[in-house]
Short mmCIF file of C-alpha atoms in Angstrom, two decimals:
data_model
loop_
_atom_site.label_atom_id
_atom_site.label_comp_id
_atom_site.label_asym_id
_atom_site.label_seq_id
_atom_site.Cartn_x
_atom_site.Cartn_y
_atom_site.Cartn_z
CA MET A 1 -58.94 -124.96 113.78
CA ALA A 2 -60.91 -127.01 117.20
CA SER A 3 -58.11 -127.47 118.22
CA GLY A 4 -56.19 -124.65 117.92
CA ALA A 5 -59.27 -122.17 119.43
CA LYS A 6 -59.42 -124.85 122.58
CA TYR A 7 -55.48 -124.16 123.38
CA ARG A 8 -55.74 -120.04 122.49
CA PRO A 9 -56.99 -119.05 125.27
CA GLN A 10 -55.03 -121.22 127.93
CA ARG A 11 -51.76 -119.79 125.78
CA TRP A 12 -53.19 -116.18 126.19
CA ARG A 13 -53.61 -117.28 129.53
CA ARG A 14 -50.14 -117.61 129.52
CA GLU A 15 -49.04 -115.02 128.32
CA ALA A 16 -50.57 -112.68 130.28
CA ARG A 17 -49.15 -114.23 133.43
CA GLY A 18 -45.91 -113.79 131.54
CA LEU A 19 -46.13 -110.19 130.89
CA GLU A 20 -47.89 -109.42 134.70
CA ASP A 21 -44.72 -111.24 135.97
CA SER A 22 -42.52 -108.66 133.91
CA PHE A 23 -44.01 -106.39 134.88
CA SER A 24 -45.08 -106.85 138.34
CA LYS A 25 -40.77 -107.53 138.34
CA LEU A 26 -39.92 -103.71 137.09
CA ASN A 27 -42.69 -102.62 139.83
CA ILE A 28 -40.09 -104.21 142.56
CA GLU A 29 -37.02 -103.39 140.66
CA GLY A 30 -38.42 -99.70 140.42
CA GLU A 31 -39.27 -99.43 143.94
CA SER A 32 -35.98 -101.11 145.31
CA HIS A 33 -33.74 -98.29 143.17
CA ALA A 34 -36.28 -95.74 143.99
CA GLU A 35 -35.80 -96.74 147.92
CA ALA A 36 -31.83 -97.41 147.67
CA ASP A 37 -31.90 -93.56 146.33
CA ALA A 38 -34.09 -92.66 149.51
CA LYS A 39 -32.08 -94.38 151.80
CA ALA A 40 -28.66 -92.73 150.03
CA ARG A 41 -30.60 -89.14 149.94
CA ALA A 42 -31.69 -89.69 154.05
CA ARG A 43 -27.85 -90.62 154.89
CA ARG A 44 -26.59 -87.90 153.25
CA GLU A 45 -29.27 -84.84 155.05
CA ARG A 46 -28.38 -87.09 158.53
CA PHE A 47 -24.48 -86.71 158.70
CA SER A 48 -24.89 -83.37 156.44
CA GLN A 49 -25.89 -82.01 160.01
CA PRO A 50 -23.48 -81.80 163.01
CA ALA A 51 -24.41 -85.68 165.18
CA LYS A 52 -25.57 -85.28 168.26
CA LYS A 53 -23.59 -87.63 170.57
CA GLU A 54 -25.36 -89.04 172.79
CA GLU A 55 -23.65 -88.87 176.47
CA TYR A 56 -23.38 -91.79 178.60
CA GLY A 57 -21.20 -92.29 181.95
CA LEU A 58 -18.40 -95.25 182.93
CA ILE A 59 -19.87 -97.87 184.71
CA SER A 60 -17.02 -98.60 186.76
CA ARG A 61 -17.76 -95.04 188.35
CA GLY A 62 -21.36 -96.14 189.06
CA GLU A 63 -22.21 -93.35 186.97
CA ASP A 64 -24.20 -94.89 183.86
CA ASN A 65 -25.58 -98.07 183.44
CA ARG A 66 -27.45 -97.95 180.12
CA LEU A 67 -25.52 -99.21 177.33
CA ARG A 68 -24.71 -102.37 179.71
CA VAL A 69 -28.36 -103.36 179.13
CA ASP A 70 -29.28 -102.10 176.23
CA SER A 71 -27.82 -103.67 172.97
CA LYS A 72 -29.02 -101.26 170.39
CA ALA A 73 -27.48 -98.62 172.46
CA ARG A 74 -23.84 -99.99 172.33
CA ARG A 75 -24.02 -100.39 168.29
CA THR A 76 -25.51 -96.96 167.58
CA TYR A 77 -22.95 -95.36 170.29
CA PHE A 78 -20.26 -97.75 168.59
CA TYR A 79 -21.03 -96.56 165.38
CA GLN A 80 -21.53 -92.53 166.48
CA THR A 81 -18.04 -93.37 167.96
CA GLN A 82 -16.45 -94.72 164.23
CA LEU A 83 -17.72 -91.82 162.53
CA ARG A 84 -16.33 -89.12 165.64
CA ALA A 85 -12.91 -91.29 164.89
CA LEU A 86 -13.47 -90.57 160.98
CA LYS A 87 -14.16 -86.80 161.38
CA ILE A 88 -10.63 -85.68 163.47
CA ILE A 89 -8.56 -88.19 161.56
CA ALA A 90 -9.61 -86.27 158.67
CA ALA A 91 -9.00 -83.07 160.19
CA SER A 92 -5.46 -84.03 161.56
CA THR A 93 -2.74 -82.55 159.37
CA SER A 94 -0.57 -85.81 161.53
CA GLN A 95 -2.85 -87.86 160.63
CA ARG A 96 -5.28 -87.71 157.61
CA GLN A 97 -2.99 -90.32 155.13
CA TYR A 98 -4.41 -93.25 157.58
CA ILE A 99 -7.83 -92.26 157.10
CA GLU A 100 -8.16 -94.62 153.82
CA ASP A 101 -6.57 -97.47 156.27
CA VAL A 102 -9.03 -96.08 158.82
CA LEU A 103 -12.27 -96.57 156.49
CA LYS A 104 -11.01 -100.34 156.46
CA ILE A 105 -11.89 -101.41 159.43
CA VAL A 106 -14.83 -99.68 160.74
CA ASP A 107 -18.87 -100.81 160.03
CA HIS A 108 -19.15 -101.11 156.28
CA GLU A 109 -22.09 -98.18 156.88
CA VAL A 110 -19.91 -96.13 159.07
CA SER A 111 -17.61 -96.12 155.91
CA ASP A 112 -20.45 -95.54 152.96
CA SER A 113 -21.84 -92.65 155.83
CA TYR A 114 -18.95 -90.62 155.81
CA GLN A 115 -18.26 -91.34 152.00
CA ALA A 116 -21.57 -90.61 150.92
CA VAL A 117 -21.34 -87.12 152.36
CA ASP A 118 -18.95 -84.16 150.13
CA THR A 119 -16.27 -83.02 151.27
CA ASN A 120 -16.51 -78.79 151.87
CA GLY A 121 -15.61 -79.23 155.64
CA ARG A 122 -18.40 -81.00 156.47
CA HIS A 123 -15.31 -83.55 157.74
CA GLN A 124 -14.57 -81.44 160.15
CA SER A 125 -14.26 -82.84 163.75
CA SER A 126 -16.09 -80.45 166.54
CA ASP A 127 -14.30 -77.97 168.43
CA THR A 128 -14.70 -79.89 171.69
CA ASP A 129 -14.66 -82.96 170.04
CA SER A 130 -11.08 -84.35 170.64
CA GLU A 131 -9.23 -88.27 170.14
CA ASP A 132 -8.91 -88.39 173.82
CA SER A 133 -13.39 -88.17 173.53
CA VAL A 134 -13.04 -91.09 171.27
CA LEU A 135 -10.79 -93.16 173.43
CA MET A 136 -13.19 -92.51 176.42
CA SER A 137 -16.49 -93.19 174.32
CA LEU A 138 -14.41 -96.47 173.81
CA ARG A 139 -13.63 -96.97 177.64
CA LYS A 140 -17.94 -96.70 177.89
CA LEU A 141 -18.20 -99.84 175.37
CA ARG A 142 -15.26 -101.86 177.19
CA GLU A 143 -16.81 -101.77 180.54
CA ALA A 144 -20.76 -102.21 179.28
CA LEU A 145 -19.20 -105.38 176.89
CA LEU A 146 -17.14 -106.88 180.06
CA PRO A 147 -19.88 -108.57 182.03
CA ILE A 148 -21.04 -110.15 178.41
CA GLU A 149 -20.30 -113.41 176.76
CA PRO A 150 -17.77 -112.40 174.23
CA ASP A 151 -19.12 -111.93 170.06
CA LYS A 152 -17.96 -110.52 167.43
CA PHE A 153 -19.17 -106.76 167.90
CA THR A 154 -17.42 -107.41 171.42
CA LYS A 155 -14.47 -108.40 169.02
CA GLN A 156 -14.79 -105.81 166.94
CA VAL A 157 -15.09 -102.78 170.25
CA PHE A 158 -12.04 -104.12 171.14
CA LEU A 159 -9.71 -104.67 167.95
CA PHE A 160 -10.85 -100.60 166.97
CA SER A 161 -10.00 -99.60 170.78
CA VAL A 162 -6.98 -101.58 170.28
CA ARG A 163 -6.20 -99.67 166.88
CA MET A 164 -6.94 -95.73 168.06
CA ALA A 165 -5.27 -96.57 171.18
CA VAL A 166 -2.29 -97.11 168.43
CA LEU A 167 -2.64 -94.27 166.75
CA ALA A 168 -2.80 -91.79 169.45
CA GLY A 169 -0.45 -92.83 171.30
CA LYS A 170 -2.00 -94.19 174.38
CA TYR A 171 -0.60 -97.39 175.24
CA GLN A 172 -2.03 -97.16 178.24
CA ALA A 173 -5.04 -97.51 176.72
CA PHE A 174 -3.86 -100.18 174.23
CA ILE A 175 -2.80 -102.48 176.88
CA PRO A 176 -5.67 -103.99 178.87
CA SER A 177 -7.51 -104.65 175.67
CA VAL A 178 -5.16 -106.29 173.91
CA LEU A 179 -4.82 -108.45 176.86
CA TYR A 180 -8.30 -109.08 176.81
CA ILE A 181 -8.63 -109.44 173.26
CA LEU A 182 -5.68 -112.70 174.25
CA ASP A 183 -7.01 -114.19 176.57
CA VAL A 184 -10.75 -114.04 176.70
CA ILE A 185 -11.91 -112.65 173.62
CA HIS A 186 -9.44 -114.49 171.42
CA PRO A 187 -10.95 -118.62 172.71
CA VAL A 188 -14.24 -117.69 172.38
CA VAL A 189 -14.46 -115.37 168.85
CA PRO A 190 -10.85 -116.27 167.31
CA LEU A 191 -9.24 -113.64 165.63
CA SER A 192 -7.86 -114.27 162.13
CA PHE A 193 -4.19 -114.93 161.65
CA ASP A 194 -3.56 -111.23 160.79
CA GLU A 195 -5.68 -110.03 163.42
CA PHE A 196 -3.67 -112.31 166.00
CA ARG A 197 -0.87 -111.38 164.47
CA GLN A 198 -0.79 -108.02 165.13
CA VAL A 199 -2.52 -107.60 168.41
CA ALA A 200 0.16 -110.74 169.82
CA LEU A 201 2.78 -108.44 168.44
CA LEU A 202 1.64 -104.83 170.21
CA HIS A 203 2.18 -106.75 173.11
CA VAL A 204 5.64 -108.59 172.63
CA TYR A 205 6.81 -104.69 171.21
CA HIS A 206 5.70 -102.81 174.26
CA THR A 207 7.23 -105.66 176.77
CA ALA A 208 10.28 -104.41 174.69
CA HIS A 209 10.86 -101.29 173.91
CA PHE A 210 8.26 -99.67 176.81
CA SER A 211 8.77 -102.15 180.23
CA ASN A 212 12.66 -103.10 178.44
CA ASP A 213 12.42 -106.01 179.16
CA VAL A 214 13.46 -107.69 176.47
CA GLY A 215 13.57 -111.40 177.50
CA THR A 216 9.90 -111.45 178.85
CA ALA A 217 8.81 -109.68 175.10
CA TYR A 218 11.48 -113.25 173.83
CA LYS A 219 9.12 -115.59 176.07
CA THR A 220 5.72 -113.97 175.11
CA LEU A 221 6.69 -113.80 171.75
CA TYR A 222 7.71 -117.85 171.64
CA HIS A 223 4.14 -118.64 173.60
CA TYR A 224 2.25 -116.68 170.99
CA LEU A 225 4.41 -116.47 167.37
CA PRO A 226 7.45 -119.06 167.72
CA ASP A 227 7.67 -118.65 163.40
CA ASP A 228 7.60 -115.25 162.76
CA LYS A 229 11.01 -113.99 161.89
CA ARG A 230 10.37 -110.91 161.26
CA ALA A 231 9.66 -109.85 165.05
CA TRP A 232 12.97 -111.99 166.23
CA THR A 233 14.51 -109.85 164.16
CA VAL A 234 12.80 -107.07 165.90
CA LEU A 235 13.80 -108.48 169.41
CA GLN A 236 18.07 -110.07 168.52
CA ALA A 237 18.04 -105.79 167.21
CA LEU A 238 16.65 -104.04 169.85
CA ALA A 239 18.66 -106.53 172.29
CA SER A 240 22.14 -106.14 170.29
CA ASN A 241 21.44 -102.34 170.04
CA ASN A 242 21.27 -102.80 165.96
CA PHE A 243 19.34 -99.98 164.75
CA VAL A 244 19.89 -100.19 161.22
CA SER A 245 18.08 -103.60 161.24
CA TRP A 246 15.67 -102.49 163.66
CA VAL A 247 15.06 -99.24 161.27
CA GLN A 248 15.04 -102.11 158.07
CA GLN A 249 12.12 -104.51 159.44
CA LYS A 250 10.10 -101.68 161.05
CA ARG A 251 10.41 -99.87 157.63
CA THR A 252 8.97 -103.02 155.52
CA GLU A 253 6.69 -104.29 158.39
CA PRO A 254 3.42 -104.44 156.84
CA ASP A 255 0.71 -104.63 159.43
CA LEU A 256 0.34 -100.55 159.70
CA TRP A 257 -0.64 -100.42 162.98
CA LEU A 258 2.33 -102.69 163.98
CA ARG A 259 4.27 -100.07 162.21
CA LEU A 260 2.76 -97.26 164.07
CA SER A 261 3.72 -98.86 167.43
CA LEU A 262 7.02 -99.09 166.27
CA ASP A 263 7.58 -95.57 165.56
CA GLN A 264 6.83 -94.71 168.85
CA ASN A 265 9.94 -96.08 169.99
CA HIS A 266 11.78 -94.33 167.00
CA ALA A 267 13.49 -91.82 168.64
CA THR A 268 15.17 -93.53 171.77
CA MET A 269 16.87 -96.32 168.95
CA ALA A 270 18.29 -93.49 166.84
CA LYS A 271 19.33 -91.99 170.54
CA ASN A 272 21.01 -94.92 171.29
CA ALA A 273 22.43 -95.68 167.72
CA ILE A 274 23.96 -91.53 167.69
CA PRO A 275 26.87 -92.99 169.93
CA THR A 276 27.63 -95.08 167.50
CA ILE A 277 27.79 -92.44 164.61
CA SER A 278 29.56 -90.93 166.46
CA LYS A 279 32.61 -92.43 166.57
CA SER A 280 32.09 -93.68 162.84
CA TYR A 281 32.14 -90.40 161.22
CA MET A 282 33.71 -87.29 161.44
CA LYS A 283 31.42 -85.58 158.91
CA LEU A 284 28.22 -86.61 157.34
CA HIS A 285 26.00 -85.04 155.25
CA GLU A 286 22.11 -84.25 156.61
CA SER A 287 21.29 -87.04 153.71
CA SER A 288 23.37 -89.47 154.96
CA ILE A 289 22.32 -89.20 158.34
CA GLU A 290 18.73 -89.39 157.21
CA ARG A 291 19.08 -92.44 155.94
CA LEU A 292 21.07 -94.07 158.76
CA LEU A 293 18.50 -93.08 161.06
CA GLY A 294 15.13 -93.28 159.59
CA LEU A 295 14.25 -89.76 160.78
CA ASP A 296 13.98 -86.39 158.62
CA TRP A 297 16.64 -83.59 159.97
CA ASN A 298 14.30 -81.43 161.26
CA THR A 299 13.06 -84.28 164.06
CA LEU A 300 16.30 -85.04 164.53
CA THR A 301 17.40 -82.15 165.53
CA SER A 302 14.38 -79.92 167.46
CA ASN A 303 13.88 -83.60 169.53
CA PRO A 304 15.60 -82.73 172.95
CA ASN A 305 15.27 -87.12 173.54
CA ILE A 306 17.28 -87.85 170.58
CA GLY A 307 20.09 -85.22 171.34
CA CYS A 308 21.25 -84.83 167.66
CA VAL A 309 23.35 -81.48 168.62
CA TRP A 310 25.90 -81.86 165.75
CA PRO A 311 26.27 -78.47 163.36
CA LYS A 312 25.78 -78.31 159.86
CA ASP A 313 27.20 -75.33 157.61
CA SER A 314 25.64 -74.50 154.71
CA THR A 315 26.05 -76.85 151.86
CA GLY A 316 24.25 -79.33 154.17
CA THR A 317 27.39 -81.55 155.97
CA ALA A 318 27.34 -81.91 160.10
CA THR A 319 30.06 -82.44 161.42
CA ILE A 320 29.81 -84.87 164.24
CA ARG A 321 33.20 -85.03 165.24
CA GLN A 322 36.04 -82.29 165.22
CA ARG A 323 39.73 -83.30 164.17
CA LYS A 324 42.11 -83.14 166.07
CA THR A 325 44.82 -81.25 165.79
CA GLN A 326 48.16 -81.98 167.53
CA SER A 327 49.84 -78.57 169.19
#
């Protein structure tokens, strides 16, 4: 009994300390949940109101230097710009199909903030905001980052700039960024293979399709990605005007941004294919023409750059060539 009396206080103290630790852990966990809920509420409240957009000028025009000297301002401005881009894309009938893809490339905090807001009209962009204003904001950020040693943030800004310019179809905006990524950022902050392939092939495809310089595109591809069989096939199809092969490669390209880049040249490729179809068929149903050219009938006939003027009867059959009659 004496022995038991001797050790009972120690056992009690150990048990008490154990209970104290347990209550402490419960309290900490309770506080963490409360803090998380508070942060979520604050985020929802913050983004339920129209975002107050900070205005900055272009450094290249001598208008403003704040983004260059203030790293916190740069990160805040990029955060706001990403959120604006998401709202504009969600409000666009032609682009909202890509919203999930864009959510994957923005900051996690931006994605969480966007998804935390309910969708009863609050994701609509303001009347004064546009994809051009987003591209201008990204240009301001890029100019601020040019004299600074590249880091992960620099890489993120430039990659996002490229993708938003591709989505908007503004190659004038993404080519300078593509070259800067390849020549300056990648040697310091290496891209992943998928990122490198995306940026390098945007350069290759732009050179081939928009600069009409397939020879230089071949050299560029050999320099950056000599083993990319799909890209070689795209260039070969372009050089030989093999529209069927070109469309097949575009349709099966796994990278969204490369598909969108190729999409910008689809009408030109379809226009080049029309003479071949004209020589091969007298009549074709519109569904067959759509399948051959990879575009719907309305697009084919309404786009003046394609030049598809074949008349169609009530059954959907288009007359491609009139049969010559012997006199």
